[in-house]
Short mmCIF file of C-alpha atoms in Angstrom, two decimals:
data_model
loop_
_atom_site.label_atom_id
_atom_site.label_comp_id
_atom_site.label_asym_id
_atom_site.label_seq_id
_atom_site.Cartn_x
_atom_site.Cartn_y
_atom_site.Cartn_z
CA UNK J 38 47.74 -50.48 -12.79
CA UNK J 39 45.31 -53.26 -13.80
CA UNK J 40 42.27 -51.93 -15.63
CA UNK J 41 40.26 -55.04 -16.48
CA UNK J 42 36.98 -54.98 -14.50
CA UNK J 43 35.21 -57.07 -17.16
CA UNK J 44 36.29 -60.11 -15.17
CA UNK J 45 33.92 -59.09 -12.35
CA UNK J 46 30.86 -60.79 -13.83
CA UNK J 47 32.45 -64.21 -14.38
CA UNK J 48 34.19 -63.99 -10.99
CA UNK J 49 30.84 -63.30 -9.32
CA UNK J 50 29.34 -66.38 -10.98
CA UNK J 51 32.22 -68.53 -9.75
CA UNK J 52 31.94 -67.21 -6.19
CA UNK J 53 28.21 -67.89 -6.17
CA UNK J 54 28.67 -71.37 -7.63
CA UNK J 55 31.14 -72.19 -4.85
CA UNK J 56 28.77 -70.74 -2.21
CA UNK J 57 31.60 -68.44 -1.15
CA UNK J 58 29.48 -66.33 1.24
CA UNK J 59 30.16 -65.06 4.75
CA UNK J 60 27.77 -67.46 6.47
CA UNK J 61 28.86 -70.48 4.45
CA UNK J 62 32.58 -69.78 5.04
CA UNK J 63 32.00 -69.35 8.78
CA UNK J 64 30.10 -72.64 8.83
CA UNK J 65 32.74 -74.45 6.79
CA UNK J 66 35.74 -73.48 8.92
CA UNK J 67 33.93 -73.54 12.27
CA UNK J 68 33.72 -71.08 15.15
CA UNK J 69 37.19 -71.66 16.57
CA UNK J 70 38.94 -71.22 13.21
CA UNK J 71 36.76 -68.19 12.42
CA UNK J 72 37.79 -66.51 15.67
CA UNK J 73 41.43 -67.42 15.07
CA UNK J 74 41.29 -65.85 11.61
CA UNK J 75 39.99 -62.70 13.27
CA UNK J 76 43.26 -62.74 15.22
CA UNK J 77 45.21 -63.16 11.95
CA UNK J 78 45.97 -66.82 12.68
CA UNK J 79 45.35 -69.17 9.75
CA UNK J 80 46.38 -72.63 10.98
CA UNK J 81 42.99 -73.71 12.42
CA UNK J 82 41.27 -72.76 9.16
CA UNK J 83 43.98 -74.45 7.07
CA UNK J 84 43.25 -77.68 8.96
CA UNK J 85 39.54 -77.37 8.10
CA UNK J 86 39.92 -76.67 4.37
CA UNK J 87 41.73 -79.67 2.90
CA UNK J 88 39.03 -81.16 0.66
CA UNK J 89 40.23 -79.56 -2.57
CA UNK J 90 36.64 -78.51 -3.28
CA UNK J 91 35.82 -75.05 -4.68
CA UNK J 92 34.80 -73.50 -1.34
CA UNK J 93 37.86 -74.76 0.53
CA UNK J 94 40.10 -73.68 -2.34
CA UNK J 95 38.73 -70.13 -2.37
CA UNK J 96 39.09 -69.87 1.41
CA UNK J 97 42.72 -71.01 1.26
CA UNK J 98 43.52 -68.84 -1.74
CA UNK J 99 41.95 -65.51 -0.75
CA UNK J 100 41.44 -65.58 3.03
CA UNK J 101 44.35 -67.70 4.21
CA UNK J 102 46.74 -66.41 1.54
CA UNK J 103 48.32 -69.76 0.82
CA UNK J 104 49.10 -71.30 -2.55
CA UNK J 105 46.74 -73.85 -4.09
CA UNK J 106 47.31 -76.37 -6.85
CA UNK J 107 46.53 -75.09 -10.34
CA UNK J 108 44.01 -77.89 -10.94
CA UNK J 109 42.15 -76.93 -7.74
CA UNK J 110 42.16 -73.25 -8.74
CA UNK J 111 40.75 -74.19 -12.16
CA UNK J 112 38.00 -76.19 -10.49
CA UNK J 113 37.04 -73.28 -8.22
CA UNK J 114 37.48 -70.58 -10.89
CA UNK J 115 36.72 -72.39 -14.18
CA UNK J 116 38.26 -70.61 -17.14
CA UNK J 117 39.23 -67.62 -15.00
CA UNK J 118 42.71 -68.23 -13.61
CA UNK J 119 44.60 -66.68 -16.52
CA UNK J 120 42.20 -63.75 -16.74
CA UNK J 121 42.45 -63.08 -13.01
CA UNK J 122 46.24 -63.19 -13.28
CA UNK J 123 46.12 -60.65 -16.11
CA UNK J 124 43.76 -58.47 -14.06
CA UNK J 125 46.18 -58.49 -11.10
CA UNK J 126 44.08 -60.55 -8.68
CA UNK J 127 46.12 -63.76 -8.89
CA UNK J 128 49.61 -64.93 -9.80
CA UNK J 129 50.73 -68.36 -10.92
CA UNK J 130 53.71 -70.62 -11.37
CA UNK J 131 53.76 -73.83 -13.38
CA UNK J 132 51.68 -75.82 -10.90
CA UNK J 133 50.47 -73.40 -8.22
CA UNK J 134 48.31 -70.32 -7.94
CA UNK J 135 48.48 -67.60 -5.28
CA UNK J 136 46.40 -64.52 -4.54
CA UNK J 137 47.75 -61.04 -5.16
CA UNK J 138 44.63 -59.50 -3.62
CA UNK J 139 42.13 -60.43 -0.96
CA UNK J 140 38.58 -61.30 -2.09
CA UNK J 141 36.46 -61.53 1.02
CA UNK J 142 32.79 -62.46 1.48
CA UNK J 143 30.84 -59.86 3.41
CA UNK J 144 27.26 -59.88 4.70
CA UNK J 145 25.23 -56.75 5.27
CA UNK J 146 21.67 -55.51 5.59
CA UNK J 147 20.27 -52.16 4.51
CA UNK J 148 16.68 -50.98 4.21
CA UNK J 149 15.52 -54.37 5.51
CA UNK J 150 17.33 -56.31 2.76
CA UNK J 151 20.07 -58.85 3.51
CA UNK J 152 22.88 -58.91 0.94
CA UNK J 153 25.89 -61.11 0.30
CA UNK J 154 28.79 -59.03 -1.00
CA UNK J 155 32.44 -59.58 -1.89
CA UNK J 156 35.22 -57.10 -1.18
CA UNK J 157 38.48 -57.05 -3.13
CA UNK J 158 41.35 -55.30 -1.37
CA UNK J 159 45.07 -55.71 -0.90
CA UNK J 160 46.26 -58.79 0.97
CA UNK J 161 45.83 -58.81 4.73
CA UNK J 162 49.18 -57.92 6.34
CA UNK J 163 50.52 -59.69 9.38
CA UNK J 164 48.95 -63.14 8.98
CA UNK J 165 50.50 -65.67 11.36
CA UNK J 166 52.86 -63.05 12.73
CA UNK J 167 54.57 -62.39 9.42
CA UNK J 168 56.15 -58.94 9.03
CA UNK J 169 53.63 -56.22 8.20
CA UNK J 170 54.83 -54.64 4.99
CA UNK J 171 52.44 -52.32 3.18
CA UNK J 172 53.20 -49.90 0.37
CA UNK J 173 52.18 -46.24 0.21
CA UNK J 174 49.16 -47.06 -1.98
CA UNK J 175 48.01 -50.03 0.10
CA UNK J 176 44.23 -50.48 -0.05
CA UNK J 177 42.81 -51.64 3.25
CA UNK J 178 39.99 -54.18 3.25
CA UNK J 179 37.36 -54.85 5.90
CA UNK J 180 38.69 -53.41 9.17
CA UNK J 181 37.45 -52.36 12.58
CA UNK J 182 37.29 -48.77 11.30
CA UNK J 183 35.22 -49.67 8.22
CA UNK J 184 32.87 -51.76 10.36
CA UNK J 185 32.50 -48.91 12.88
CA UNK J 186 31.65 -46.43 10.14
CA UNK J 187 29.15 -48.84 8.61
CA UNK J 188 27.44 -49.17 12.00
CA UNK J 189 27.48 -45.40 12.52
CA UNK J 190 26.01 -44.51 9.13
CA UNK J 191 22.24 -43.95 8.97
CA UNK J 192 20.40 -46.32 6.64
CA UNK J 193 17.24 -44.35 5.88
CA UNK J 194 16.54 -44.20 2.11
CA UNK J 195 18.14 -41.11 0.53
CA UNK J 196 18.35 -39.70 -2.96
CA UNK J 197 22.13 -39.21 -3.06
CA UNK J 198 25.14 -40.22 -0.97
CA UNK J 199 28.89 -39.55 -1.01
CA UNK J 200 31.60 -41.92 0.19
CA UNK J 201 34.51 -39.54 0.77
CA UNK J 202 37.87 -41.34 0.71
CA UNK J 203 36.35 -44.62 -0.42
CA UNK J 204 39.37 -46.95 -0.17
CA UNK J 205 38.21 -50.34 -1.41
CA UNK J 206 34.65 -49.04 -1.71
CA UNK J 207 32.98 -50.93 1.13
CA UNK J 208 31.05 -47.87 2.36
CA UNK J 209 29.90 -47.13 -1.19
CA UNK J 210 28.49 -50.67 -1.40
CA UNK J 211 26.62 -50.10 1.86
CA UNK J 212 25.28 -46.78 0.61
CA UNK J 213 24.13 -48.33 -2.66
CA UNK J 214 21.65 -50.39 -0.64
CA UNK J 215 19.62 -47.33 0.35
CA UNK J 216 20.73 -44.38 -1.83
CA UNK J 217 19.45 -43.65 -5.30
CA UNK J 218 22.84 -42.30 -6.43
CA UNK J 219 26.28 -42.98 -4.91
CA UNK J 220 29.52 -41.10 -5.60
CA UNK J 221 32.84 -42.41 -4.26
CA UNK J 222 36.08 -40.40 -4.28
CA UNK J 223 39.73 -41.05 -3.45
CA UNK J 224 43.24 -39.84 -4.33
CA UNK J 225 44.65 -43.37 -4.50
CA UNK J 226 44.47 -44.69 -8.07
CA UNK J 227 44.71 -48.28 -6.84
CA UNK J 228 41.80 -47.72 -4.47
CA UNK J 229 39.70 -46.28 -7.30
CA UNK J 230 40.40 -49.36 -9.43
CA UNK J 231 39.35 -51.65 -6.60
CA UNK J 232 36.20 -49.63 -5.93
CA UNK J 233 35.18 -49.93 -9.59
CA UNK J 234 35.93 -53.65 -9.49
CA UNK J 235 33.92 -54.13 -6.28
CA UNK J 236 30.98 -52.18 -7.66
CA UNK J 237 30.96 -54.38 -10.77
CA UNK J 238 31.48 -57.55 -8.73
CA UNK J 239 28.45 -56.71 -6.59
CA UNK J 240 26.32 -55.40 -9.48
CA UNK J 241 25.80 -51.90 -8.07
CA UNK J 242 26.21 -48.52 -9.70
CA UNK J 243 28.84 -46.27 -8.11
CA UNK J 244 30.17 -43.08 -9.68
CA UNK J 245 33.90 -43.36 -8.87
CA UNK J 246 35.94 -40.14 -9.09
CA UNK J 247 39.58 -39.20 -8.59
CA UNK J 248 40.42 -36.21 -6.43
CA UNK J 249 41.20 -34.77 -3.02
CA UNK J 250 38.56 -33.96 -0.41
CA UNK J 251 35.51 -32.32 -2.01
CA UNK J 252 37.21 -31.24 -5.25
CA UNK J 253 35.63 -34.06 -7.34
CA UNK J 254 32.12 -33.01 -6.22
CA UNK J 255 32.49 -29.22 -6.43
CA UNK J 256 29.07 -27.60 -6.65
CA UNK J 257 27.20 -30.82 -5.79
CA UNK J 258 25.10 -31.54 -2.71
CA UNK J 259 24.20 -34.84 -1.09
CA UNK J 260 21.65 -36.13 1.38
CA UNK J 261 24.30 -38.17 3.18
CA UNK J 262 28.11 -38.01 3.35
CA UNK J 263 29.95 -40.85 5.06
CA UNK J 264 33.70 -40.75 5.61
CA UNK J 265 36.56 -42.32 7.51
CA UNK J 266 39.29 -39.87 6.46
CA UNK J 267 43.04 -40.51 6.80
CA UNK J 268 43.07 -39.04 10.28
CA UNK J 269 46.30 -40.26 11.88
CA UNK J 270 47.97 -37.43 13.80
CA UNK J 271 51.65 -37.70 12.98
CA UNK J 272 54.71 -35.53 12.33
CA UNK J 273 54.47 -36.45 8.61
CA UNK J 274 58.01 -37.77 8.48
CA UNK J 275 58.94 -40.90 6.56
CA UNK J 276 56.75 -42.80 4.14
CA UNK J 277 53.13 -41.68 3.88
CA UNK J 278 50.46 -44.39 3.87
CA UNK J 279 47.59 -42.90 1.87
CA UNK J 280 44.85 -44.88 3.62
CA UNK J 281 45.71 -43.33 7.00
CA UNK J 282 47.95 -40.25 6.49
CA UNK J 283 46.43 -37.11 4.98
CA UNK J 284 49.64 -35.08 4.75
CA UNK J 285 47.98 -32.26 6.73
CA UNK J 286 49.34 -31.34 10.16
CA UNK J 287 47.64 -32.55 13.33
CA UNK J 288 43.93 -33.17 13.01
CA UNK J 289 43.50 -30.51 10.34
CA UNK J 290 41.99 -33.05 7.91
CA UNK J 291 39.07 -33.71 10.26
CA UNK J 292 38.59 -30.03 11.01
CA UNK J 293 38.55 -29.25 7.28
CA UNK J 294 35.91 -31.89 6.57
CA UNK J 295 33.69 -30.78 9.47
CA UNK J 296 33.90 -27.09 8.50
CA UNK J 297 33.46 -27.49 4.72
CA UNK J 298 31.42 -30.69 4.45
CA UNK J 299 28.07 -28.94 5.06
CA UNK J 300 28.68 -26.94 1.86
CA UNK J 301 28.03 -30.22 0.05
CA UNK J 302 24.91 -31.23 1.97
CA UNK J 303 21.33 -30.80 0.84
CA UNK J 304 19.06 -29.14 3.39
CA UNK J 305 18.54 -31.65 6.19
CA UNK J 306 21.43 -33.79 4.93
CA UNK J 307 23.87 -35.51 7.27
CA UNK J 308 27.68 -35.64 7.36
CA UNK J 309 28.97 -38.59 9.41
CA UNK J 310 32.66 -38.82 10.23
CA UNK J 311 34.63 -41.52 12.01
CA UNK J 312 37.76 -39.79 13.20
CA UNK J 313 40.24 -38.93 15.89
CA UNK J 314 41.28 -35.52 17.17
CA UNK J 315 43.95 -33.93 19.29
CA UNK J 316 43.37 -33.25 22.95
CA UNK J 317 45.44 -30.12 23.46
CA UNK J 318 46.98 -29.03 26.73
CA UNK J 319 44.91 -26.40 28.48
CA UNK J 320 41.78 -26.69 26.31
CA UNK J 321 38.82 -29.01 26.92
CA UNK J 322 38.29 -31.36 23.96
CA UNK J 323 34.63 -30.42 23.56
CA UNK J 324 35.42 -26.70 23.54
CA UNK J 325 38.02 -27.19 20.83
CA UNK J 326 35.82 -29.37 18.60
CA UNK J 327 32.84 -27.14 19.28
CA UNK J 328 34.70 -24.29 17.56
CA UNK J 329 34.66 -26.34 14.32
CA UNK J 330 30.86 -26.63 14.26
CA UNK J 331 28.72 -24.23 12.26
CA UNK J 332 25.72 -22.29 13.51
CA UNK J 333 23.61 -23.42 10.55
CA UNK J 334 24.04 -27.07 11.55
CA UNK J 335 22.97 -29.36 14.34
CA UNK J 336 25.75 -31.63 15.57
CA UNK J 337 26.22 -34.64 17.82
CA UNK J 338 29.88 -35.36 18.61
CA UNK J 339 30.67 -38.45 20.67
CA UNK J 340 34.11 -39.11 22.11
CA UNK J 341 34.28 -42.89 22.52
CA UNK J 342 37.87 -43.39 23.64
CA UNK J 343 41.04 -41.50 24.51
CA UNK J 344 44.65 -42.62 24.21
CA UNK J 345 47.76 -41.18 25.79
CA UNK J 346 50.51 -40.15 23.33
CA UNK J 347 52.69 -43.22 23.92
CA UNK J 348 49.82 -45.66 23.36
CA UNK J 349 48.75 -43.78 20.25
CA UNK J 350 52.22 -43.85 18.68
CA UNK J 351 52.66 -47.54 19.50
CA UNK J 352 49.32 -48.35 17.86
CA UNK J 353 50.18 -46.77 14.53
CA UNK J 354 53.82 -47.89 14.43
CA UNK J 355 52.55 -51.45 14.79
CA UNK J 356 49.98 -50.78 12.06
CA UNK J 357 52.71 -49.71 9.64
CA UNK J 358 54.92 -52.70 10.49
CA UNK J 359 57.70 -50.79 12.24
CA UNK J 360 57.28 -52.44 15.64
CA UNK J 361 60.48 -54.32 16.44
CA UNK J 362 62.22 -53.01 13.34
CA UNK J 363 65.56 -51.18 13.21
CA UNK J 364 63.90 -47.75 12.93
CA UNK J 365 61.28 -48.33 15.62
CA UNK J 366 62.96 -46.50 18.51
CA UNK J 367 63.94 -43.50 16.39
CA UNK J 368 60.44 -43.17 14.89
CA UNK J 369 58.87 -43.59 18.32
CA UNK J 370 61.04 -40.88 19.83
CA UNK J 371 60.51 -38.46 16.92
CA UNK J 372 56.74 -38.89 17.04
CA UNK J 373 56.51 -38.46 20.83
CA UNK J 374 58.73 -35.39 20.70
CA UNK J 375 56.54 -33.82 18.03
CA UNK J 376 53.37 -34.46 20.04
CA UNK J 377 54.97 -32.86 23.10
CA UNK J 378 56.15 -29.83 21.12
CA UNK J 379 52.66 -29.28 19.67
CA UNK J 380 50.99 -29.55 23.08
CA UNK J 381 49.03 -32.70 22.28
CA UNK J 382 48.49 -34.55 25.55
CA UNK J 383 46.11 -37.20 24.20
CA UNK J 384 44.05 -38.29 21.22
CA UNK J 385 40.29 -38.80 21.14
CA UNK J 386 38.46 -41.28 18.92
CA UNK J 387 34.83 -41.02 18.07
CA UNK J 388 31.95 -39.92 15.88
CA UNK J 389 31.08 -36.52 14.43
CA UNK J 390 27.54 -36.18 13.07
CA UNK J 391 26.50 -32.91 11.45
CA UNK J 392 23.10 -32.03 9.95
CA UNK J 393 22.66 -28.99 7.73
CA UNK J 394 19.68 -26.74 8.26
CA UNK J 395 19.47 -26.81 12.03
CA UNK J 396 19.65 -23.95 14.45
CA UNK J 397 23.02 -24.76 15.95
CA UNK J 398 22.00 -27.41 18.48
CA UNK J 399 25.42 -28.85 19.35
CA UNK J 400 25.87 -31.70 21.80
CA UNK J 401 29.39 -32.94 22.55
CA UNK J 402 29.26 -36.08 24.64
CA UNK J 403 31.94 -38.25 26.21
CA UNK J 404 30.48 -41.76 26.06
CA UNK J 405 32.96 -44.65 26.49
CA UNK J 406 30.20 -47.05 27.51
CA UNK J 407 28.68 -49.92 25.56
CA UNK J 408 26.10 -49.01 22.94
CA UNK J 409 23.75 -50.98 20.72
CA UNK J 410 25.13 -51.60 17.25
CA UNK J 411 24.39 -50.41 14.71
CA UNK J 412 24.28 -47.00 16.39
CA UNK J 413 23.07 -45.16 13.26
CA UNK J 414 19.36 -45.37 14.22
CA UNK J 415 20.11 -43.78 17.61
CA UNK J 416 21.94 -40.89 15.90
CA UNK J 417 18.93 -40.38 13.63
CA UNK J 418 16.58 -40.50 16.64
CA UNK J 419 18.68 -37.79 18.32
CA UNK J 420 18.18 -35.61 15.25
CA UNK J 421 14.43 -36.25 15.33
CA UNK J 422 14.29 -35.23 18.99
CA UNK J 423 16.19 -32.01 18.27
CA UNK J 424 13.70 -31.23 15.49
CA UNK J 425 10.71 -32.04 17.72
CA UNK J 426 11.92 -29.71 20.48
CA UNK J 427 12.98 -26.84 18.24
CA UNK J 428 10.74 -23.84 18.63
CA UNK J 429 8.54 -25.65 21.13
CA UNK J 430 7.27 -23.18 23.75
CA UNK J 431 6.44 -24.24 27.27
CA UNK J 432 2.74 -23.95 26.46
CA UNK J 433 3.24 -26.15 23.40
CA UNK J 434 5.03 -28.76 25.49
CA UNK J 435 2.38 -28.71 28.21
CA UNK J 436 -0.27 -29.48 25.58
CA UNK J 437 1.60 -32.46 24.11
CA UNK J 438 1.30 -36.14 24.95
CA UNK J 439 4.44 -38.18 25.48
CA UNK J 440 5.24 -41.86 25.72
CA UNK J 441 8.08 -43.54 27.60
CA UNK J 442 10.28 -45.44 25.17
CA UNK J 443 9.61 -49.16 25.38
CA UNK J 444 13.15 -50.13 26.36
CA UNK J 445 13.39 -47.75 29.34
CA UNK J 446 13.57 -49.52 32.68
CA UNK J 447 13.60 -48.18 36.22
CA UNK J 448 16.07 -49.40 38.82
CA UNK J 449 15.87 -48.56 42.51
CA UNK J 450 18.64 -48.80 45.08
CA UNK J 451 18.03 -48.96 48.82
CA UNK J 452 17.80 -51.07 51.93
CA UNK J 453 15.22 -53.87 51.82
CA UNK J 454 11.97 -52.71 53.35
CA UNK J 455 12.94 -49.02 53.31
CA UNK J 456 10.04 -46.67 52.68
CA UNK J 457 11.90 -44.67 50.02
CA UNK J 458 14.74 -45.78 47.72
CA UNK J 459 18.15 -44.18 48.12
CA UNK J 460 18.38 -43.71 44.36
CA UNK J 461 16.24 -44.19 41.26
CA UNK J 462 17.92 -44.80 37.91
CA UNK J 463 16.20 -44.67 34.51
CA UNK J 464 18.12 -46.84 32.06
CA UNK J 465 17.77 -47.39 28.31
CA UNK J 466 18.33 -50.91 26.99
CA UNK J 467 18.83 -49.83 23.39
CA UNK J 468 20.61 -47.12 21.38
CA UNK J 469 23.12 -45.24 23.52
CA UNK J 470 21.90 -47.14 26.59
CA UNK J 471 21.89 -43.93 28.56
CA UNK J 472 21.20 -43.89 32.29
CA UNK J 473 20.18 -40.99 34.48
CA UNK J 474 19.40 -40.58 38.15
CA UNK J 475 15.84 -39.44 38.78
CA UNK J 476 13.97 -38.17 41.79
CA UNK J 477 10.56 -39.56 42.71
CA UNK J 478 8.68 -36.88 40.77
CA UNK J 479 10.67 -37.44 37.57
CA UNK J 480 10.27 -41.20 37.88
CA UNK J 481 6.55 -40.93 38.50
CA UNK J 482 6.14 -38.64 35.51
CA UNK J 483 8.03 -40.97 33.16
CA UNK J 484 6.09 -43.96 34.45
CA UNK J 485 2.81 -42.20 33.69
CA UNK J 486 3.75 -41.19 30.13
CA UNK J 487 1.67 -43.61 28.07
CA UNK J 488 0.38 -41.20 25.42
CA UNK J 489 -3.02 -40.58 27.05
CA UNK J 490 -2.66 -37.45 29.19
CA UNK J 491 -0.87 -34.24 28.25
CA UNK J 492 2.32 -33.10 29.93
CA UNK J 493 0.36 -30.40 31.72
CA UNK J 494 -2.22 -32.88 33.03
CA UNK J 495 0.46 -35.27 34.22
CA UNK J 496 2.46 -32.58 36.01
CA UNK J 497 -0.75 -31.35 37.62
CA UNK J 498 -1.60 -34.85 38.83
CA UNK J 499 1.91 -35.35 40.21
CA UNK J 500 1.72 -31.98 41.99
CA UNK J 501 -1.56 -33.01 43.60
CA UNK J 502 -0.23 -36.42 44.69
CA UNK J 503 2.94 -34.91 46.18
CA UNK J 504 1.13 -31.87 47.63
CA UNK J 505 3.38 -29.50 45.66
CA UNK J 506 2.45 -26.15 44.14
CA UNK J 507 1.48 -26.91 40.53
CA UNK J 508 3.00 -23.75 39.02
CA UNK J 509 6.29 -24.23 40.85
CA UNK J 510 6.45 -27.87 39.84
CA UNK J 511 5.81 -27.04 36.18
CA UNK J 512 8.54 -24.38 36.22
CA UNK J 513 10.99 -26.81 37.83
CA UNK J 514 10.25 -29.89 35.73
CA UNK J 515 9.49 -28.62 32.25
CA UNK J 516 13.26 -28.31 31.53
CA UNK J 517 13.63 -31.88 32.84
CA UNK J 518 10.92 -33.05 30.43
CA UNK J 519 12.85 -31.44 27.57
CA UNK J 520 15.99 -33.28 28.66
CA UNK J 521 14.10 -36.58 28.79
CA UNK J 522 12.86 -36.07 25.24
CA UNK J 523 16.28 -34.92 24.00
CA UNK J 524 18.02 -37.93 25.55
CA UNK J 525 15.48 -40.37 24.16
CA UNK J 526 13.77 -41.50 27.35
CA UNK J 527 10.48 -39.98 26.17
CA UNK J 528 9.03 -39.72 22.67
CA UNK J 529 6.24 -37.66 21.19
CA UNK J 530 3.22 -39.95 20.96
#
């Protein structure tokens, strides 16, 4: 295992000198080649990077995974080629240099600060349709899962944060932008080496620790825990890929983290998990996951997608490079048989957000619709609304002033010229982009919430306008007002 992270400083200087940043690379190769590279196709970018200059050389070397001439490598990485070979990042022949790892520019923004980062990981498998061959200790780089978790994670400043199962360390780098102290853990020694290298390369402090689950942080508490655990639900036969296979049966790894994670949260701290879970025959998914949640925590669980067993197995067999191989049919059949025997009729993907110190407000939501990214601020706003409503009596609510959120719009459906609409829909343009059908009283109330009159005054005015009994209307619509606050249509002014 390479151990030299001293090369990080000189490598950073070379990357900066070459302007090897996300925006500059995207500009250099052009939109079409950038999109093609997102599909693992390198030819369009190869055609755009023939100058032999430092930026083109680094793109070809690290992103396109093609060999470059030694003289071009020396020009892009002056005085570093031999050191990077010794550190395990490059390899060389007499006249050519090739990458042994990916080094990818990455742009991010936390706490209002834009940052250019670089992420070292193992080489991207499957470029240009080549066979996907990854070893058990393969360290995944930037992926759709890592991007989803980064968008899910709240970015409010915190004192301490934990990246559980850090992989290449990308979440730890995100957390370092808004946390005073960051700890990153993993069981993969190669991943730990890359996390240390990436921390040094990006000049951030990360406390990197070896160990399984919460063992490396026993007795410690954090304001924020962010994790994308190895959640693949498989029969645990064949080679285990550490980045995706926990070795625990079913979705036990996710259940374990959700049940025990709050023991490592400070009061008011959040645990955010990107995961999948089994949908078991005869039991609603929300009822099953709800049994994992603790009464001393608030929780928002969002199921974003579901896959049938066959689609799920195909997805992960392709990920491991077995699709089309000699063992594909046997592995496919074994996996499907195991899912059937264990009563798993589908798999859900989504977000689990748990906050310690609540009163057990648990919302489990199926939401496959488009949302605004990053979604982290909307999760935080949900927590604020739960806090605002907790312990609020009806009299307290009647005395409060509310304001309709600025992005809420009203849509009406009906025949042109009709006196009353057939339906009224309140729709958010931001966050979860929720929509709800409203009656005329609810719509009128929301439209009048501008922070001036109290809830009681507004309901009284609506009762007078509609010639309804004020007491009856308050009894009927106060629960609706609570829902509107909880769902983010209304905010305390």
